[in-house]
Amino acid sequence: MTLINVHSRWKGRRLRSKRMGALLLLVISLSILLCLFPSKAPDNQTRHTSLRFDWTNLPLISLAAKKLYNLQHDCRLPVKYYEWRVSRVDGSGFGMGSDLHAWGNALWEGLNRQHRISTQMPWIWADQEYCGRNATLDCYFRNAQPRCEHNSSLVLHERIWVGPCGKPSHWKDNVTIPEFRAAATEFAFSSLSPVVVQEAQEQHYELFGARPTPSNLITVHVRWGDKVLEGKRRNNPIDAYVNAVGEIVQQHLLKDVHVLLCTEDPVALEAFQTAARSKGWTVHIDPFYNKYLPFRENRQVIYNVPSHIAVETKGKTGLWALASLLVAMEAQHYVLTTTSNWSRLMNELRQNVVNIQCGGCTTMIDIEPGEC
């Protein structure tokens, strides 16, 4: 072996040794960085907890809800269009709860006249980012108006308009107003879009982290805000809500009380927290409140201000609100005001979904009973 060959081999080994040293240094550096700054899973993995019901696939229990399902899925029936109540001036409309109850009335109109109901107009509460610019009710409620594959149905050009109050015309059924409203809500919420459930799971995580819902959770809905602008209405005193929670606590001997406060009104929030401070309760604030607050701050209280904000956010507040409703349904006890459409939605879901699924475990105190 020549001297040149020996030198060449020695030089190659030294080069490989340097490369191995550099690689080892890189591995050590990366290990140190990982220790100092551990990697995080994406938010949709870490900020996620399961709800107790699968809102994408709930069984229909009431006979009335099954009738509505069969109506909307019978492609042999003619179609009649339902128009949302929308201002021609600024595109605003009514609250989401009011819209859903008015649509439910239209369903019963359709059941009695034997025609399917279809909402063709864009809905201000439909999240345009997820559902598209012209999205309507089926953005969130997948069973609401299924599209027939080979639709040869007659389209009735007479458009239907029904408000949220009172019985539809041509009433033939012996179902009461509260019963048919609850059935329409049960039908609508039996197959929600996964995006609503995912948003609800993230809101649940925001409230409780990875922990399950407190077993003694009490949902309280305080409807103040623009409600006082409806005729001669007035805000119920906050003490009425606090006393109702106290009554539930006493009746059911609850310990370590958790309250989920649902409101859009900062004044109501502060009043409830102040009144409840001495009670030793844990008050959780509905995540919708913090999402909604930046759009509500410094805004004059006008009637139906939430619908104006829905237009501004291109329907995003509709997604937030529906998700917060699902989180509210995690409770076992409820303090509501059923003169409010939103409280009424809560109570309908409590009666026709939650109470059925849990074997009659829920209770509810109604601060101000009413239909409209």
Tab-separated table of C-alpha atoms in Angstrom:
chain	number	residue	atom	x	y	z
A	1	MET	CA	0.000	0.000	0.000
A	2	THR	CA	1.442	3.320	-1.027
A	3	LEU	CA	1.749	6.371	1.187
A	4	ILE	CA	-0.721	8.228	-0.996
A	5	ASN	CA	-3.409	5.571	-0.464
A	6	VAL	CA	-2.908	5.630	3.305
A	7	HIS	CA	-3.211	9.397	3.413
A	8	SER	CA	-6.386	9.315	1.264
A	9	ARG	CA	-8.082	6.774	3.549
A	10	TRP	CA	-7.138	8.738	6.663
A	11	LYS	CA	-8.518	11.914	5.130
A	12	GLY	CA	-11.821	10.160	4.219
A	13	ARG	CA	-12.239	8.811	7.740
A	14	ARG	CA	-11.637	12.256	9.230
A	15	LEU	CA	-14.247	13.769	6.878
A	16	ARG	CA	-16.834	11.126	7.857
A	17	SER	CA	-16.040	11.720	11.507
A	18	LYS	CA	-16.700	15.449	11.100
A	19	ARG	CA	-20.009	14.748	9.383
A	20	MET	CA	-21.095	12.381	12.153
A	21	GLY	CA	-20.122	14.987	14.743
A	22	ALA	CA	-22.162	17.671	12.997
A	23	LEU	CA	-25.146	15.326	12.723
A	24	LEU	CA	-24.885	14.415	16.423
A	25	LEU	CA	-24.721	18.110	17.327
A	26	LEU	CA	-27.859	18.766	15.242
A	27	VAL	CA	-29.771	15.946	16.976
A	28	ILE	CA	-28.769	17.226	20.429
A	29	SER	CA	-29.800	20.779	19.497
A	30	LEU	CA	-33.199	19.621	18.258
A	31	SER	CA	-33.742	17.587	21.438
A	32	ILE	CA	-33.012	20.631	23.576
A	33	LEU	CA	-35.437	22.758	21.525
A	34	LEU	CA	-38.184	20.152	21.849
A	35	CYS	CA	-37.735	20.108	25.618
A	36	LEU	CA	-37.864	23.873	25.848
A	37	PHE	CA	-40.712	24.312	23.365
A	38	PRO	CA	-42.799	21.136	23.231
A	39	SER	CA	-44.858	20.758	20.097
A	40	LYS	CA	-48.587	21.325	20.346
A	41	ALA	CA	-51.333	19.497	18.524
A	42	PRO	CA	-53.634	21.645	16.411
A	43	ASP	CA	-56.402	23.454	18.244
A	44	ASN	CA	-59.105	21.246	16.790
A	45	GLN	CA	-57.461	18.293	18.560
A	46	THR	CA	-56.591	19.837	21.915
A	47	ARG	CA	-59.659	22.049	22.340
A	48	HIS	CA	-62.165	19.272	21.945
A	49	THR	CA	-64.474	17.462	24.350
A	50	SER	CA	-67.415	15.203	23.636
A	51	LEU	CA	-71.003	16.214	24.289
A	52	ARG	CA	-73.323	13.698	25.896
A	53	PHE	CA	-75.580	13.471	22.818
A	54	ASP	CA	-74.712	12.886	19.174
A	55	TRP	CA	-76.560	15.843	17.683
A	56	THR	CA	-75.690	14.722	14.150
A	57	ASN	CA	-77.864	11.623	14.509
A	58	LEU	CA	-80.587	11.750	17.156
A	59	PRO	CA	-83.596	9.401	17.016
A	60	LEU	CA	-86.975	11.054	16.594
A	61	ILE	CA	-89.181	10.131	19.558
A	62	SER	CA	-92.459	12.032	19.292
A	63	LEU	CA	-95.052	10.963	16.722
A	64	ALA	CA	-95.444	14.590	15.639
A	65	ALA	CA	-91.723	14.929	14.825
A	66	LYS	CA	-91.870	11.707	12.804
A	67	LYS	CA	-94.792	13.137	10.826
A	68	LEU	CA	-92.710	16.193	9.948
A	69	TYR	CA	-89.776	14.008	8.878
A	70	ASN	CA	-92.043	11.974	6.599
A	71	LEU	CA	-93.544	15.156	5.154
A	72	GLN	CA	-90.216	16.739	4.217
A	73	HIS	CA	-88.828	13.477	2.814
A	74	ASP	CA	-91.821	12.616	0.625
A	75	CYS	CA	-90.610	13.662	-2.823
A	76	ARG	CA	-94.043	12.974	-4.330
A	77	LEU	CA	-95.519	16.009	-2.571
A	78	PRO	CA	-95.586	19.491	-4.110
A	79	VAL	CA	-93.227	22.141	-2.779
A	80	LYS	CA	-94.139	25.513	-1.357
A	81	TYR	CA	-91.514	28.151	-0.662
A	82	TYR	CA	-91.153	29.768	2.728
A	83	GLU	CA	-89.798	33.312	2.892
A	84	TRP	CA	-87.741	34.575	5.826
A	85	ARG	CA	-88.895	37.846	7.318
A	86	VAL	CA	-86.181	40.231	6.119
A	87	SER	CA	-85.992	44.021	6.031
A	88	ARG	CA	-85.737	45.438	2.519
A	89	VAL	CA	-83.821	48.393	3.933
A	90	ASP	CA	-80.775	46.787	5.559
A	91	GLY	CA	-81.264	43.027	5.127
A	92	SER	CA	-81.766	42.420	8.854
A	93	GLY	CA	-84.531	40.197	10.149
A	94	PHE	CA	-85.592	38.634	13.421
A	95	GLY	CA	-83.878	36.593	16.095
A	96	MET	CA	-82.805	33.048	15.320
A	97	GLY	CA	-85.265	31.606	17.837
A	98	SER	CA	-88.115	33.573	16.279
A	99	ASP	CA	-87.095	32.454	12.774
A	100	LEU	CA	-86.979	28.785	13.783
A	101	HIS	CA	-90.391	28.936	15.428
A	102	ALA	CA	-91.912	30.702	12.412
A	103	TRP	CA	-90.411	28.025	10.136
A	104	GLY	CA	-91.838	25.353	12.454
A	105	ASN	CA	-95.289	26.903	12.038
A	106	ALA	CA	-94.808	26.747	8.265
A	107	LEU	CA	-94.058	23.019	8.573
A	108	TRP	CA	-97.390	22.454	10.276
A	109	GLU	CA	-99.086	24.494	7.581
A	110	GLY	CA	-97.442	22.158	5.083
A	111	LEU	CA	-98.468	19.046	7.009
A	112	ASN	CA	-102.105	20.108	7.020
A	113	ARG	CA	-102.081	21.025	3.330
A	114	GLN	CA	-99.747	18.164	2.330
A	115	HIS	CA	-96.937	20.102	0.715
A	116	ARG	CA	-93.255	20.215	1.550
A	117	ILE	CA	-91.678	23.455	2.778
A	118	SER	CA	-88.534	24.812	1.156
A	119	THR	CA	-86.608	27.928	2.186
A	120	GLN	CA	-84.937	29.361	-0.903
A	121	MET	CA	-83.861	32.776	0.356
A	122	PRO	CA	-80.433	33.134	2.003
A	123	TRP	CA	-80.745	33.035	5.796
A	124	ILE	CA	-78.958	35.782	7.724
A	125	TRP	CA	-78.026	33.279	10.472
A	126	ALA	CA	-76.263	30.848	8.102
A	127	ASP	CA	-72.471	31.085	8.319
A	128	GLN	CA	-71.374	32.122	4.822
A	129	GLU	CA	-67.783	31.043	5.424
A	130	TYR	CA	-68.892	27.459	5.963
A	131	CYS	CA	-72.117	27.235	3.949
A	132	GLY	CA	-71.663	29.704	1.118
A	133	ARG	CA	-73.146	33.081	0.341
A	134	ASN	CA	-76.659	31.843	-0.509
A	135	ALA	CA	-76.916	29.315	2.328
A	136	THR	CA	-80.244	28.757	3.977
A	137	LEU	CA	-81.676	26.519	6.713
A	138	ASP	CA	-80.014	23.285	5.592
A	139	CYS	CA	-76.638	24.867	6.313
A	140	TYR	CA	-77.080	23.668	9.907
A	141	PHE	CA	-80.175	21.424	9.857
A	142	ARG	CA	-79.498	18.589	7.432
A	143	ASN	CA	-82.947	16.964	7.671
A	144	ALA	CA	-84.846	20.218	7.318
A	145	GLN	CA	-85.341	20.245	3.551
A	146	PRO	CA	-83.738	17.271	1.810
A	147	ARG	CA	-83.138	17.644	-1.902
A	148	CYS	CA	-84.875	14.965	-3.952
A	149	GLU	CA	-82.588	13.324	-6.520
A	150	HIS	CA	-85.212	13.138	-9.245
A	151	ASN	CA	-87.468	15.963	-8.186
A	152	SER	CA	-90.531	16.026	-10.403
A	153	SER	CA	-92.620	17.660	-7.683
A	154	LEU	CA	-94.955	20.487	-8.527
A	155	VAL	CA	-93.622	23.798	-7.219
A	156	LEU	CA	-96.460	25.915	-5.871
A	157	HIS	CA	-95.651	29.513	-6.716
A	158	GLU	CA	-97.825	30.764	-3.870
A	159	ARG	CA	-95.264	31.624	-1.214
A	160	ILE	CA	-95.980	30.960	2.436
A	161	TRP	CA	-95.388	33.409	5.262
A	162	VAL	CA	-96.071	32.389	8.852
A	163	GLY	CA	-95.156	34.270	12.012
A	164	PRO	CA	-93.852	32.659	15.204
A	165	CYS	CA	-97.135	33.012	17.114
A	166	GLY	CA	-100.478	31.271	16.942
A	167	LYS	CA	-101.782	28.259	15.036
A	168	PRO	CA	-101.318	27.850	11.292
A	169	SER	CA	-104.443	28.176	9.170
A	170	HIS	CA	-106.450	25.114	8.101
A	171	TRP	CA	-105.582	23.423	11.391
A	172	LYS	CA	-106.664	19.774	11.401
A	173	ASP	CA	-104.505	18.221	14.086
A	174	ASN	CA	-105.262	17.976	17.792
A	175	VAL	CA	-101.635	18.723	18.734
A	176	THR	CA	-101.326	21.798	20.965
A	177	ILE	CA	-99.203	24.815	20.042
A	178	PRO	CA	-96.410	23.967	22.532
A	179	GLU	CA	-96.431	20.337	21.349
A	180	PHE	CA	-96.119	21.100	17.654
A	181	ARG	CA	-93.432	23.697	18.305
A	182	ALA	CA	-91.453	21.204	20.367
A	183	ALA	CA	-91.906	18.568	17.640
A	184	ALA	CA	-90.634	20.941	14.932
A	185	THR	CA	-87.592	21.750	17.091
A	186	GLU	CA	-86.993	18.047	17.784
A	187	PHE	CA	-87.139	17.340	14.040
A	188	ALA	CA	-84.802	20.209	13.117
A	189	PHE	CA	-82.155	19.317	15.716
A	190	SER	CA	-82.165	15.576	14.994
A	191	SER	CA	-79.427	15.850	12.369
A	192	LEU	CA	-77.209	18.894	12.852
A	193	SER	CA	-74.247	19.683	10.657
A	194	PRO	CA	-70.893	18.496	12.072
A	195	VAL	CA	-69.606	22.094	12.018
A	196	VAL	CA	-72.196	23.053	14.665
A	197	VAL	CA	-71.219	20.110	16.866
A	198	GLN	CA	-67.509	20.867	16.479
A	199	GLU	CA	-68.067	24.507	17.501
A	200	ALA	CA	-70.098	23.286	20.504
A	201	GLN	CA	-67.332	20.893	21.534
A	202	GLU	CA	-64.801	23.724	21.383
A	203	GLN	CA	-67.064	25.968	23.473
A	204	HIS	CA	-67.499	23.127	25.971
A	205	TYR	CA	-63.710	22.817	26.219
A	206	GLU	CA	-63.445	26.560	26.758
A	207	LEU	CA	-65.791	26.222	29.737
A	208	PHE	CA	-64.666	22.974	31.354
A	209	GLY	CA	-61.379	21.978	29.740
A	210	ALA	CA	-61.009	18.228	29.229
A	211	ARG	CA	-63.332	17.547	32.170
A	212	PRO	CA	-66.901	16.301	31.661
A	213	THR	CA	-69.887	18.572	32.289
A	214	PRO	CA	-70.539	19.072	36.037
A	215	SER	CA	-73.333	16.684	36.995
A	216	ASN	CA	-75.253	19.416	38.827
A	217	LEU	CA	-75.029	22.084	36.108
A	218	ILE	CA	-77.885	24.625	36.058
A	219	THR	CA	-78.467	26.532	32.806
A	220	VAL	CA	-79.856	30.045	33.342
A	221	HIS	CA	-81.048	32.116	30.389
A	222	VAL	CA	-81.467	35.823	31.146
A	223	ARG	CA	-83.178	37.536	28.222
A	224	TRP	CA	-82.730	41.251	28.717
A	225	GLY	CA	-81.209	43.403	25.970
A	226	ASP	CA	-83.744	44.542	23.376
A	227	LYS	CA	-86.577	42.409	24.810
A	228	VAL	CA	-87.892	45.404	26.738
A	229	LEU	CA	-88.628	47.112	23.409
A	230	GLU	CA	-91.396	44.599	22.678
A	231	GLY	CA	-94.540	46.512	23.602
A	232	LYS	CA	-94.972	46.819	27.378
A	233	ARG	CA	-92.440	44.165	28.334
A	234	ARG	CA	-90.016	44.726	31.174
A	235	ASN	CA	-86.909	42.937	32.341
A	236	ASN	CA	-87.537	40.394	35.059
A	237	PRO	CA	-85.494	41.344	38.149
A	238	ILE	CA	-82.233	39.454	38.417
A	239	ASP	CA	-83.212	38.300	41.905
A	240	ALA	CA	-85.944	36.191	40.310
A	241	TYR	CA	-83.294	34.162	38.468
A	242	VAL	CA	-81.008	33.911	41.503
A	243	ASN	CA	-83.891	32.827	43.739
A	244	ALA	CA	-84.928	30.195	41.187
A	245	VAL	CA	-81.413	28.751	41.194
A	246	GLY	CA	-81.515	28.747	45.004
A	247	GLU	CA	-84.824	26.877	44.890
A	248	ILE	CA	-83.326	24.180	42.645
A	249	VAL	CA	-80.273	23.894	44.888
A	250	GLN	CA	-82.453	23.486	47.962
A	251	GLN	CA	-84.931	21.046	46.420
A	252	HIS	CA	-82.254	18.747	45.039
A	253	LEU	CA	-79.709	19.212	47.858
A	254	LEU	CA	-77.033	20.226	45.379
A	255	LYS	CA	-73.457	20.713	46.502
A	256	ASP	CA	-70.670	22.456	44.599
A	257	VAL	CA	-73.195	24.315	42.431
A	258	HIS	CA	-72.286	25.196	38.850
A	259	VAL	CA	-74.354	27.725	36.877
A	260	LEU	CA	-74.073	28.262	33.119
A	261	LEU	CA	-75.233	31.839	32.529
A	262	CYS	CA	-76.558	32.441	29.010
A	263	THR	CA	-77.134	36.076	28.100
A	264	GLU	CA	-76.055	38.627	25.524
A	265	ASP	CA	-76.515	41.591	27.884
A	266	PRO	CA	-73.471	42.876	29.871
A	267	VAL	CA	-75.815	44.516	32.398
A	268	ALA	CA	-77.565	41.211	33.053
A	269	LEU	CA	-74.216	39.441	33.384
A	270	GLU	CA	-72.903	41.895	35.971
A	271	ALA	CA	-76.190	41.884	37.892
A	272	PHE	CA	-76.296	38.087	38.136
A	273	GLN	CA	-72.645	37.775	39.127
A	274	THR	CA	-73.075	40.420	41.819
A	275	ALA	CA	-76.220	38.777	43.223
A	276	ALA	CA	-74.699	35.276	43.124
A	277	ARG	CA	-71.312	36.237	44.612
A	278	SER	CA	-72.332	35.530	48.201
A	279	LYS	CA	-73.844	32.140	47.315
A	280	GLY	CA	-70.574	30.331	46.717
A	281	TRP	CA	-71.706	29.146	43.270
A	282	THR	CA	-69.353	28.696	40.331
A	283	VAL	CA	-70.765	30.825	37.510
A	284	HIS	CA	-69.644	29.876	33.993
A	285	ILE	CA	-70.237	32.443	31.238
A	286	ASP	CA	-71.667	31.167	27.979
A	287	PRO	CA	-68.771	31.384	25.439
A	288	PHE	CA	-71.168	32.986	22.964
A	289	TYR	CA	-71.175	36.086	25.171
A	290	ASN	CA	-67.444	36.773	24.747
A	291	LYS	CA	-67.545	36.059	21.005
A	292	TYR	CA	-70.539	38.348	20.537
A	293	LEU	CA	-69.525	41.182	22.877
A	294	PRO	CA	-67.110	43.039	20.534
A	295	PHE	CA	-69.942	43.483	18.023
A	296	ARG	CA	-72.399	44.601	20.687
A	297	GLU	CA	-70.226	47.069	22.618
A	298	ASN	CA	-70.942	50.779	22.219
A	299	ARG	CA	-74.028	49.987	20.179
A	300	GLN	CA	-77.359	51.614	20.872
A	301	VAL	CA	-79.978	49.128	22.033
A	302	ILE	CA	-82.424	48.856	19.144
A	303	TYR	CA	-85.017	46.183	18.493
A	304	ASN	CA	-83.616	42.995	16.916
A	305	VAL	CA	-80.019	44.195	17.213
A	306	PRO	CA	-78.776	40.538	17.076
A	307	SER	CA	-80.102	40.211	13.514
A	308	HIS	CA	-78.171	43.339	12.475
A	309	ILE	CA	-75.016	41.797	13.928
A	310	ALA	CA	-75.767	38.529	12.108
A	311	VAL	CA	-75.739	40.469	8.837
A	312	GLU	CA	-72.457	42.194	9.761
A	313	THR	CA	-70.743	38.895	10.671
A	314	LYS	CA	-72.123	37.120	7.586
A	315	GLY	CA	-73.996	34.616	9.712
A	316	LYS	CA	-71.109	33.674	11.992
A	317	THR	CA	-73.115	34.591	15.112
A	318	GLY	CA	-75.693	32.017	14.046
A	319	LEU	CA	-73.095	29.250	14.275
A	320	TRP	CA	-71.878	30.516	17.655
A	321	ALA	CA	-75.415	30.728	19.019
A	322	LEU	CA	-76.477	27.239	17.926
A	323	ALA	CA	-73.297	25.756	19.389
A	324	SER	CA	-73.875	27.534	22.701
A	325	LEU	CA	-77.419	26.131	22.720
A	326	LEU	CA	-76.022	22.588	22.539
A	327	VAL	CA	-73.671	23.334	25.439
A	328	ALA	CA	-76.609	24.683	27.458
A	329	MET	CA	-78.373	21.351	26.852
A	330	GLU	CA	-75.647	19.609	28.848
A	331	ALA	CA	-77.396	20.773	32.037
A	332	GLN	CA	-79.795	18.817	34.206
A	333	HIS	CA	-81.614	21.854	35.641
A	334	TYR	CA	-82.874	25.000	33.874
A	335	VAL	CA	-84.064	28.500	34.756
A	336	LEU	CA	-85.769	29.983	31.697
A	337	THR	CA	-88.119	32.717	30.495
A	338	THR	CA	-90.372	31.160	27.869
A	339	THR	CA	-91.723	34.486	26.659
A	340	SER	CA	-88.328	34.483	24.906
A	341	ASN	CA	-88.030	32.386	21.740
A	342	TRP	CA	-84.513	31.315	22.752
A	343	SER	CA	-85.644	30.105	26.182
A	344	ARG	CA	-88.500	28.319	24.450
A	345	LEU	CA	-86.040	26.524	22.145
A	346	MET	CA	-84.090	25.422	25.214
A	347	ASN	CA	-87.224	24.116	26.874
A	348	GLU	CA	-88.370	22.278	23.734
A	349	LEU	CA	-85.006	20.528	23.443
A	350	ARG	CA	-85.093	19.802	27.165
A	351	GLN	CA	-88.523	18.181	26.882
A	352	ASN	CA	-88.197	16.317	23.591
A	353	VAL	CA	-84.500	15.383	23.633
A	354	VAL	CA	-82.667	15.705	26.938
A	355	ASN	CA	-85.472	14.553	29.214
A	356	ILE	CA	-86.221	11.559	26.990
A	357	GLN	CA	-82.571	10.535	26.702
A	358	CYS	CA	-81.916	10.779	30.456
A	359	GLY	CA	-85.165	9.174	31.596
A	360	GLY	CA	-86.886	12.293	32.910
A	361	CYS	CA	-83.936	13.633	34.902
A	362	THR	CA	-84.353	17.353	34.108
A	363	THR	CA	-86.173	20.122	35.970
A	364	MET	CA	-87.121	23.632	34.859
A	365	ILE	CA	-88.345	26.818	36.536
A	366	ASP	CA	-90.009	29.308	34.204
A	367	ILE	CA	-89.579	32.906	35.352
A	368	GLU	CA	-92.168	34.237	32.886
A	369	PRO	CA	-94.239	31.608	31.051
A	370	GLY	CA	-95.520	32.532	27.622
A	371	GLU	CA	-95.801	31.586	23.990
A	372	CYS	CA	-94.723	34.809	22.277
